[in-house]
């Protein structure tokens, strides 16, 4: 059986890094991507994607949330958030949300 | 004995159980009932009435339970408050300990759905309980989008989306919604700003809780806009300081005599001025009432006198290219004032003369021309309509004056403009338009109802007054500057009434 491909923390499976990103004033749109590379939820409400991501983490062990500005957060077991852009405001909100007591 | 199970593993074990589909009706001790950990309702609330009822009649409606665990305890799916009331009642009335129950062989997800439907549709849960319930439901199978979840729990997709979006609020602010410090609409608006970071969510919560307003989405929009403007403002300040310019702001205003460079120079001059020591910039924030405005950077000259033609020899080598506008605007305002004083003094002296003053004809012409020149667009359009111009809205004062090439024509034009002014005032102050209305009625016009009422309001005290207006000559005993020694024909003397009649 072939070894599974190593997936970098903050690159969702099946995604390529965006080479050129044009900043815009549009509202963020977030996508929740599972371990299988499938988009499970898409919303402009961070709360919706946080809930969906929590579900995916419970089911698959990890999930990625990618924003329309091409910043990505990786969610691991126990609500651990990893990212290449830790100062990104929405990722800080997501971290605070997932780390808050249920 | 009451046992509490909060371990998720215990809950999961129920999912794995192979169960029969048929529900069973049983009698069970209330001490063998434990609350379901997924139940969105966490507090029974006020159960005083229910305790009284249970003491009197016991539990009448069966509670819904999951099958017993190894220790014989059942988790309550529906009946959280009945269990709490019975536990209280049984302390004084032991016989109510046994309660009727239906045992349903539900999976964890089915049980959660039932608890949701039981509680949500009664609208008796607090918002934070609803949010917690939604979070739990989201962790169960096939429930990861609002579209799927809403079908399961019988709520609208918008409702589910709303509660899900509130997940980003800190727990203490979710409780603030329950306590009424924040409305759901405000909380939703705050949650929409999740991309700004947790500190801004906190700040928005504080702001909304302190000041209630009817437009929370607008408040968040303004807050977001203020952050953008702050960033733009700081960037503009840094950029201008890096360029070595003197920077003025609202807190540190520019000197009083500063002028915008666009008022002094054209393109090349503006560029050249950047090297002058008097060059500076004013960085301004947009109006706080204007959402979407931008920070402006205006180049200014702090010593405009250095560039005037008179002083540039001692000042700057750069002379203002817009000397005319410059002279009109500010630096020579003292000379302007001086000129005005001199002119008014001479006019006063001329008006005081009994002979050799301004002629009656000149005065009349000046008055009539001024009347036409100072009239606004609407009175002019009305006047042009009266005078029969084809496109009255396009007629300007200069057109009317150019057409008034004789004294009689000037009187006619000025009369029409006076009528236009009166017409323009009709709706606001018909009382002031009595002359106009009497002039119209005096020439055979029958006023409509509204005008009749307006005429009544203006109620002429002197009915003998000439209705045509403007035809009566000034009385001889009124002092008329330049009355004597003026043999020229006067506009008012040229039989304007006959001219009017012709027109």
PDB file of N, CA and C in Angstrom, chain A residues 18-92:
ATOM      1  N   UNK A  18      -1.994  30.171  -4.061  1.00  0.00           N
ATOM      2  CA  UNK A  18      -2.336  31.190  -5.049  1.00  0.00           C
ATOM      3  C   UNK A  18      -1.094  32.038  -5.313  1.00  0.00           C
ATOM      4  N   UNK A  19      -0.778  32.214  -6.605  1.00  0.00           N
ATOM      5  CA  UNK A  19       0.436  32.955  -6.944  1.00  0.00           C
ATOM      6  C   UNK A  19       0.229  34.459  -6.798  1.00  0.00           C
ATOM      7  N   UNK A  20      -0.922  34.914  -7.173  1.00  0.00           N
ATOM      8  CA  UNK A  20      -1.179  36.355  -7.152  1.00  0.00           C
ATOM      9  C   UNK A  20      -2.525  36.596  -6.497  1.00  0.00           C
ATOM     10  N   UNK A  21      -2.498  37.401  -5.490  1.00  0.00           N
ATOM     11  CA  UNK A  21      -3.773  37.705  -4.821  1.00  0.00           C
ATOM     12  C   UNK A  21      -4.010  39.205  -4.883  1.00  0.00           C
ATOM     13  N   UNK A  22      -5.139  39.572  -5.425  1.00  0.00           N
ATOM     14  CA  UNK A  22      -5.476  40.996  -5.511  1.00  0.00           C
ATOM     15  C   UNK A  22      -6.370  41.352  -4.325  1.00  0.00           C
ATOM     16  N   UNK A  23      -5.872  42.210  -3.443  1.00  0.00           N
ATOM     17  CA  UNK A  23      -6.705  42.552  -2.275  1.00  0.00           C
ATOM     18  C   UNK A  23      -7.977  43.276  -2.710  1.00  0.00           C
ATOM     19  N   UNK A  24      -9.029  43.000  -2.021  1.00  0.00           N
ATOM     20  CA  UNK A  24     -10.276  43.713  -2.311  1.00  0.00           C
ATOM     21  C   UNK A  24     -10.967  44.009  -0.993  1.00  0.00           C
ATOM     22  N   UNK A  25     -11.933  44.906  -1.069  1.00  0.00           N
ATOM     23  CA  UNK A  25     -12.664  45.271   0.154  1.00  0.00           C
ATOM     24  C   UNK A  25     -13.871  44.372   0.376  1.00  0.00           C
ATOM     25  N   UNK A  26     -13.990  43.345  -0.441  1.00  0.00           N
ATOM     26  CA  UNK A  26     -15.161  42.474  -0.299  1.00  0.00           C
ATOM     27  C   UNK A  26     -15.082  41.705   1.014  1.00  0.00           C
ATOM     28  N   UNK A  27     -16.248  41.293   1.490  1.00  0.00           N
ATOM     29  CA  UNK A  27     -16.283  40.526   2.733  1.00  0.00           C
ATOM     30  C   UNK A  27     -15.600  39.185   2.520  1.00  0.00           C
ATOM     31  N   UNK A  28     -15.000  38.686   3.595  1.00  0.00           N
ATOM     32  CA  UNK A  28     -14.337  37.389   3.496  1.00  0.00           C
ATOM     33  C   UNK A  28     -15.361  36.295   3.224  1.00  0.00           C
ATOM     34  N   UNK A  29     -14.895  35.275   2.516  1.00  0.00           N
ATOM     35  CA  UNK A  29     -15.718  34.091   2.331  1.00  0.00           C
ATOM     36  C   UNK A  29     -14.838  32.910   2.728  1.00  0.00           C
ATOM     37  N   UNK A  30     -15.398  32.028   3.507  1.00  0.00           N
ATOM     38  CA  UNK A  30     -14.583  30.947   4.055  1.00  0.00           C
ATOM     39  C   UNK A  30     -15.065  29.600   3.505  1.00  0.00           C
ATOM     40  N   UNK A  31     -14.093  28.695   3.359  1.00  0.00           N
ATOM     41  CA  UNK A  31     -14.405  27.345   2.882  1.00  0.00           C
ATOM     42  C   UNK A  31     -13.827  26.360   3.890  1.00  0.00           C
ATOM     43  N   UNK A  32     -14.585  25.347   4.233  1.00  0.00           N
ATOM     44  CA  UNK A  32     -14.089  24.300   5.120  1.00  0.00           C
ATOM     45  C   UNK A  32     -13.751  23.087   4.261  1.00  0.00           C
ATOM     46  N   UNK A  33     -12.520  22.644   4.359  1.00  0.00           N
ATOM     47  CA  UNK A  33     -12.061  21.531   3.530  1.00  0.00           C
ATOM     48  C   UNK A  33     -11.658  20.380   4.445  1.00  0.00           C
ATOM     49  N   UNK A  34     -12.119  19.220   4.085  1.00  0.00           N
ATOM     50  CA  UNK A  34     -11.816  18.038   4.895  1.00  0.00           C
ATOM     51  C   UNK A  34     -10.522  17.386   4.456  1.00  0.00           C
ATOM     52  N   UNK A  35     -10.193  16.315   5.139  1.00  0.00           N
ATOM     53  CA  UNK A  35      -8.969  15.569   4.850  1.00  0.00           C
ATOM     54  C   UNK A  35      -8.986  15.014   3.431  1.00  0.00           C
ATOM     55  N   UNK A  36     -10.214  14.756   2.945  1.00  0.00           N
ATOM     56  CA  UNK A  36     -10.363  14.187   1.597  1.00  0.00           C
ATOM     57  C   UNK A  36     -10.259  15.251   0.499  1.00  0.00           C
ATOM     58  N   UNK A  37     -10.028  16.508   0.885  1.00  0.00           N
ATOM     59  CA  UNK A  37      -9.921  17.577  -0.113  1.00  0.00           C
ATOM     60  C   UNK A  37     -11.264  18.102  -0.582  1.00  0.00           C
ATOM     61  N   UNK A  38     -12.328  17.624   0.037  1.00  0.00           N
ATOM     62  CA  UNK A  38     -13.669  18.038  -0.381  1.00  0.00           C
ATOM     63  C   UNK A  38     -14.100  19.265   0.426  1.00  0.00           C
ATOM     64  N   UNK A  39     -14.734  20.194  -0.247  1.00  0.00           N
ATOM     65  CA  UNK A  39     -15.284  21.356   0.457  1.00  0.00           C
ATOM     66  C   UNK A  39     -16.564  20.924   1.158  1.00  0.00           C
ATOM     67  N   UNK A  40     -16.607  21.080   2.454  1.00  0.00           N
ATOM     68  CA  UNK A  40     -17.778  20.621   3.222  1.00  0.00           C
ATOM     69  C   UNK A  40     -18.731  21.757   3.535  1.00  0.00           C
ATOM     70  N   UNK A  41     -18.221  22.932   3.625  1.00  0.00           N
ATOM     71  CA  UNK A  41     -19.108  24.080   3.897  1.00  0.00           C
ATOM     72  C   UNK A  41     -18.457  25.328   3.327  1.00  0.00           C
ATOM     73  N   UNK A  42     -19.284  26.266   2.951  1.00  0.00           N
ATOM     74  CA  UNK A  42     -18.801  27.524   2.371  1.00  0.00           C
ATOM     75  C   UNK A  42     -19.730  28.620   2.900  1.00  0.00           C
ATOM     76  N   UNK A  43     -19.168  29.601   3.538  1.00  0.00           N
ATOM     77  CA  UNK A  43     -20.026  30.640   4.131  1.00  0.00           C
ATOM     78  C   UNK A  43     -19.222  31.917   4.350  1.00  0.00           C
ATOM     79  N   UNK A  44     -19.946  33.018   4.495  1.00  0.00           N
ATOM     80  CA  UNK A  44     -19.249  34.254   4.852  1.00  0.00           C
ATOM     81  C   UNK A  44     -19.348  34.515   6.350  1.00  0.00           C
ATOM     82  N   UNK A  45     -19.983  33.577   7.081  1.00  0.00           N
ATOM     83  CA  UNK A  45     -20.059  33.713   8.534  1.00  0.00           C
ATOM     84  C   UNK A  45     -19.024  32.780   9.154  1.00  0.00           C
ATOM     85  N   UNK A  46     -18.110  33.381   9.882  1.00  0.00           N
ATOM     86  CA  UNK A  46     -17.036  32.573  10.454  1.00  0.00           C
ATOM     87  C   UNK A  46     -17.586  31.556  11.456  1.00  0.00           C
ATOM     88  N   UNK A  47     -18.679  31.913  12.135  1.00  0.00           N
ATOM     89  CA  UNK A  47     -19.279  31.001  13.099  1.00  0.00           C
ATOM     90  C   UNK A  47     -19.768  29.722  12.440  1.00  0.00           C
ATOM     91  N   UNK A  48     -20.331  29.877  11.225  1.00  0.00           N
ATOM     92  CA  UNK A  48     -20.846  28.704  10.504  1.00  0.00           C
ATOM     93  C   UNK A  48     -19.690  27.777  10.150  1.00  0.00           C
ATOM     94  N   UNK A  49     -18.606  28.356   9.621  1.00  0.00           N
ATOM     95  CA  UNK A  49     -17.500  27.496   9.218  1.00  0.00           C
ATOM     96  C   UNK A  49     -16.775  26.933  10.449  1.00  0.00           C
ATOM     97  N   UNK A  50     -16.782  27.680  11.544  1.00  0.00           N
ATOM     98  CA  UNK A  50     -16.156  27.146  12.764  1.00  0.00           C
ATOM     99  C   UNK A  50     -16.903  25.909  13.238  1.00  0.00           C
ATOM    100  N   UNK A  51     -18.239  25.988  13.179  1.00  0.00           N
ATOM    101  CA  UNK A  51     -19.035  24.828  13.592  1.00  0.00           C
ATOM    102  C   UNK A  51     -18.790  23.649  12.663  1.00  0.00           C
ATOM    103  N   UNK A  52     -18.770  23.941  11.358  1.00  0.00           N
ATOM    104  CA  UNK A  52     -18.558  22.864  10.387  1.00  0.00           C
ATOM    105  C   UNK A  52     -17.162  22.263  10.547  1.00  0.00           C
ATOM    106  N   UNK A  53     -16.193  23.114  10.802  1.00  0.00           N
ATOM    107  CA  UNK A  53     -14.822  22.630  10.964  1.00  0.00           C
ATOM    108  C   UNK A  53     -14.710  21.757  12.213  1.00  0.00           C
ATOM    109  N   UNK A  54     -15.405  22.158  13.255  1.00  0.00           N
ATOM    110  CA  UNK A  54     -15.378  21.368  14.488  1.00  0.00           C
ATOM    111  C   UNK A  54     -15.941  19.969  14.234  1.00  0.00           C
ATOM    112  N   UNK A  55     -17.006  19.925  13.446  1.00  0.00           N
ATOM    113  CA  UNK A  55     -17.605  18.635  13.085  1.00  0.00           C
ATOM    114  C   UNK A  55     -16.608  17.781  12.310  1.00  0.00           C
ATOM    115  N   UNK A  56     -15.926  18.410  11.346  1.00  0.00           N
ATOM    116  CA  UNK A  56     -14.973  17.659  10.521  1.00  0.00           C
ATOM    117  C   UNK A  56     -13.792  17.163  11.342  1.00  0.00           C
ATOM    118  N   UNK A  57     -13.360  17.985  12.277  1.00  0.00           N
ATOM    119  CA  UNK A  57     -12.245  17.567  13.143  1.00  0.00           C
ATOM    120  C   UNK A  57     -12.663  16.336  13.943  1.00  0.00           C
ATOM    121  N   UNK A  58     -13.908  16.375  14.445  1.00  0.00           N
ATOM    122  CA  UNK A  58     -14.397  15.232  15.212  1.00  0.00           C
ATOM    123  C   UNK A  58     -14.484  13.983  14.335  1.00  0.00           C
ATOM    124  N   UNK A  59     -14.845  14.204  13.069  1.00  0.00           N
ATOM    125  CA  UNK A  59     -15.063  13.057  12.188  1.00  0.00           C
ATOM    126  C   UNK A  59     -13.777  12.569  11.537  1.00  0.00           C
ATOM    127  N   UNK A  60     -12.965  13.499  11.062  1.00  0.00           N
ATOM    128  CA  UNK A  60     -11.799  13.113  10.266  1.00  0.00           C
ATOM    129  C   UNK A  60     -10.470  13.359  10.982  1.00  0.00           C
ATOM    130  N   UNK A  61     -10.507  14.048  12.087  1.00  0.00           N
ATOM    131  CA  UNK A  61      -9.269  14.283  12.831  1.00  0.00           C
ATOM    132  C   UNK A  61      -8.622  15.616  12.520  1.00  0.00           C
ATOM    133  N   UNK A  62      -8.920  16.191  11.371  1.00  0.00           N
ATOM    134  CA  UNK A  62      -8.370  17.511  11.028  1.00  0.00           C
ATOM    135  C   UNK A  62      -9.232  18.162   9.950  1.00  0.00           C
ATOM    136  N   UNK A  63      -9.043  19.430   9.795  1.00  0.00           N
ATOM    137  CA  UNK A  63      -9.792  20.168   8.765  1.00  0.00           C
ATOM    138  C   UNK A  63      -9.028  21.448   8.456  1.00  0.00           C
ATOM    139  N   UNK A  64      -9.358  22.035   7.329  1.00  0.00           N
ATOM    140  CA  UNK A  64      -8.738  23.306   6.949  1.00  0.00           C
ATOM    141  C   UNK A  64      -9.839  24.337   6.717  1.00  0.00           C
ATOM    142  N   UNK A  65      -9.577  25.533   7.122  1.00  0.00           N
ATOM    143  CA  UNK A  65     -10.492  26.631   6.793  1.00  0.00           C
ATOM    144  C   UNK A  65      -9.680  27.623   5.964  1.00  0.00           C
ATOM    145  N   UNK A  66     -10.163  27.882   4.765  1.00  0.00           N
ATOM    146  CA  UNK A  66      -9.440  28.791   3.875  1.00  0.00           C
ATOM    147  C   UNK A  66     -10.317  30.013   3.615  1.00  0.00           C
ATOM    148  N   UNK A  67      -9.707  31.182   3.663  1.00  0.00           N
ATOM    149  CA  UNK A  67     -10.459  32.420   3.431  1.00  0.00           C
ATOM    150  C   UNK A  67     -10.263  32.869   1.991  1.00  0.00           C
ATOM    151  N   UNK A  68     -11.121  33.782   1.550  1.00  0.00           N
ATOM    152  CA  UNK A  68     -11.020  34.283   0.179  1.00  0.00           C
ATOM    153  C   UNK A  68      -9.763  35.134  -0.018  1.00  0.00           C
ATOM    154  N   UNK A  69      -9.106  35.535   1.080  1.00  0.00           N
ATOM    155  CA  UNK A  69      -7.847  36.260   0.905  1.00  0.00           C
ATOM    156  C   UNK A  69      -6.653  35.303   0.873  1.00  0.00           C
ATOM    157  N   UNK A  70      -6.935  34.015   0.732  1.00  0.00           N
ATOM    158  CA  UNK A  70      -5.947  32.960   0.576  1.00  0.00           C
ATOM    159  C   UNK A  70      -5.147  32.680   1.838  1.00  0.00           C
ATOM    160  N   UNK A  71      -5.638  33.081   2.976  1.00  0.00           N
ATOM    161  CA  UNK A  71      -5.018  32.650   4.224  1.00  0.00           C
ATOM    162  C   UNK A  71      -5.744  31.397   4.686  1.00  0.00           C
ATOM    163  N   UNK A  72      -4.991  30.501   5.309  1.00  0.00           N
ATOM    164  CA  UNK A  72      -5.558  29.195   5.664  1.00  0.00           C
ATOM    165  C   UNK A  72      -5.197  28.841   7.101  1.00  0.00           C
ATOM    166  N   UNK A  73      -6.126  28.208   7.757  1.00  0.00           N
ATOM    167  CA  UNK A  73      -5.865  27.697   9.101  1.00  0.00           C
ATOM    168  C   UNK A  73      -6.098  26.197   9.093  1.00  0.00           C
ATOM    169  N   UNK A  74      -5.234  25.509   9.780  1.00  0.00           N
ATOM    170  CA  UNK A  74      -5.387  24.055   9.906  1.00  0.00           C
ATOM    171  C   UNK A  74      -5.871  23.750  11.306  1.00  0.00           C
ATOM    172  N   UNK A  75      -6.925  22.981  11.405  1.00  0.00           N
ATOM    173  CA  UNK A  75      -7.491  22.638  12.705  1.00  0.00           C
ATOM    174  C   UNK A  75      -7.173  21.183  13.002  1.00  0.00           C
ATOM    175  N   UNK A  76      -6.503  20.993  14.105  1.00  0.00           N
ATOM    176  CA  UNK A  76      -6.161  19.637  14.504  1.00  0.00           C
ATOM    177  C   UNK A  76      -7.009  19.194  15.676  1.00  0.00           C
ATOM    178  N   UNK A  77      -6.757  17.999  16.165  1.00  0.00           N
ATOM    179  CA  UNK A  77      -7.534  17.490  17.307  1.00  0.00           C
ATOM    180  C   UNK A  77      -7.387  18.413  18.511  1.00  0.00           C
ATOM    181  N   UNK A  78      -8.444  18.515  19.273  1.00  0.00           N
ATOM    182  CA  UNK A  78      -8.407  19.357  20.474  1.00  0.00           C
ATOM    183  C   UNK A  78      -8.488  20.838  20.179  1.00  0.00           C
ATOM    184  N   UNK A  79      -8.907  21.173  18.959  1.00  0.00           N
ATOM    185  CA  UNK A  79      -9.075  22.586  18.622  1.00  0.00           C
ATOM    186  C   UNK A  79      -7.758  23.312  18.397  1.00  0.00           C
ATOM    187  N   UNK A  80      -6.685  22.561  18.139  1.00  0.00           N
ATOM    188  CA  UNK A  80      -5.380  23.181  17.913  1.00  0.00           C
ATOM    189  C   UNK A  80      -5.364  23.810  16.515  1.00  0.00           C
ATOM    190  N   UNK A  81      -5.060  25.108  16.470  1.00  0.00           N
ATOM    191  CA  UNK A  81      -5.068  25.832  15.197  1.00  0.00           C
ATOM    192  C   UNK A  81      -3.628  26.123  14.779  1.00  0.00           C
ATOM    193  N   UNK A  82      -3.305  25.740  13.572  1.00  0.00           N
ATOM    194  CA  UNK A  82      -1.975  26.045  13.020  1.00  0.00           C
ATOM    195  C   UNK A  82      -2.165  26.885  11.772  1.00  0.00           C
ATOM    196  N   UNK A  83      -1.251  27.811  11.563  1.00  0.00           N
ATOM    197  CA  UNK A  83      -1.370  28.664  10.380  1.00  0.00           C
ATOM    198  C   UNK A  83      -0.022  29.282  10.024  1.00  0.00           C
ATOM    199  N   UNK A  84       0.100  29.658   8.773  1.00  0.00           N
ATOM    200  CA  UNK A  84       1.301  30.393   8.351  1.00  0.00           C
ATOM    201  C   UNK A  84       1.161  31.881   8.662  1.00  0.00           C
ATOM    202  N   UNK A  85      -0.042  32.310   8.936  1.00  0.00           N
ATOM    203  CA  UNK A  85      -0.303  33.740   9.167  1.00  0.00           C
ATOM    204  C   UNK A  85      -1.012  33.916  10.511  1.00  0.00           C
ATOM    205  N   UNK A  86      -0.275  33.701  11.593  1.00  0.00           N
ATOM    206  CA  UNK A  86      -0.953  33.741  12.906  1.00  0.00           C
ATOM    207  C   UNK A  86      -1.508  35.102  13.277  1.00  0.00           C
ATOM    208  N   UNK A  87      -1.010  36.166  12.623  1.00  0.00           N
ATOM    209  CA  UNK A  87      -1.526  37.492  12.983  1.00  0.00           C
ATOM    210  C   UNK A  87      -2.801  37.838  12.222  1.00  0.00           C
ATOM    211  N   UNK A  88      -3.184  36.968  11.326  1.00  0.00           N
ATOM    212  CA  UNK A  88      -4.386  37.232  10.518  1.00  0.00           C
ATOM    213  C   UNK A  88      -5.610  37.326  11.450  1.00  0.00           C
ATOM    214  N   UNK A  89      -6.364  38.436  11.377  1.00  0.00           N
ATOM    215  CA  UNK A  89      -7.437  38.642  12.372  1.00  0.00           C
ATOM    216  C   UNK A  89      -8.476  37.521  12.409  1.00  0.00           C
ATOM    217  N   UNK A  90      -8.901  37.053  11.243  1.00  0.00           N
ATOM    218  CA  UNK A  90      -9.973  36.041  11.293  1.00  0.00           C
ATOM    219  C   UNK A  90      -9.466  34.744  11.895  1.00  0.00           C
ATOM    220  N   UNK A  91      -8.177  34.452  11.711  1.00  0.00           N
ATOM    221  CA  UNK A  91      -7.634  33.221  12.290  1.00  0.00           C
ATOM    222  C   UNK A  91      -7.536  33.362  13.808  1.00  0.00           C
ATOM    223  N   UNK A  92      -7.240  34.581  14.256  1.00  0.00           N
ATOM    224  CA  UNK A  92      -7.216  34.791  15.710  1.00  0.00           C
ATOM    225  C   UNK A  92      -8.614  34.626  16.288  1.00  0.00           C
TER     226      UNK A  92
END
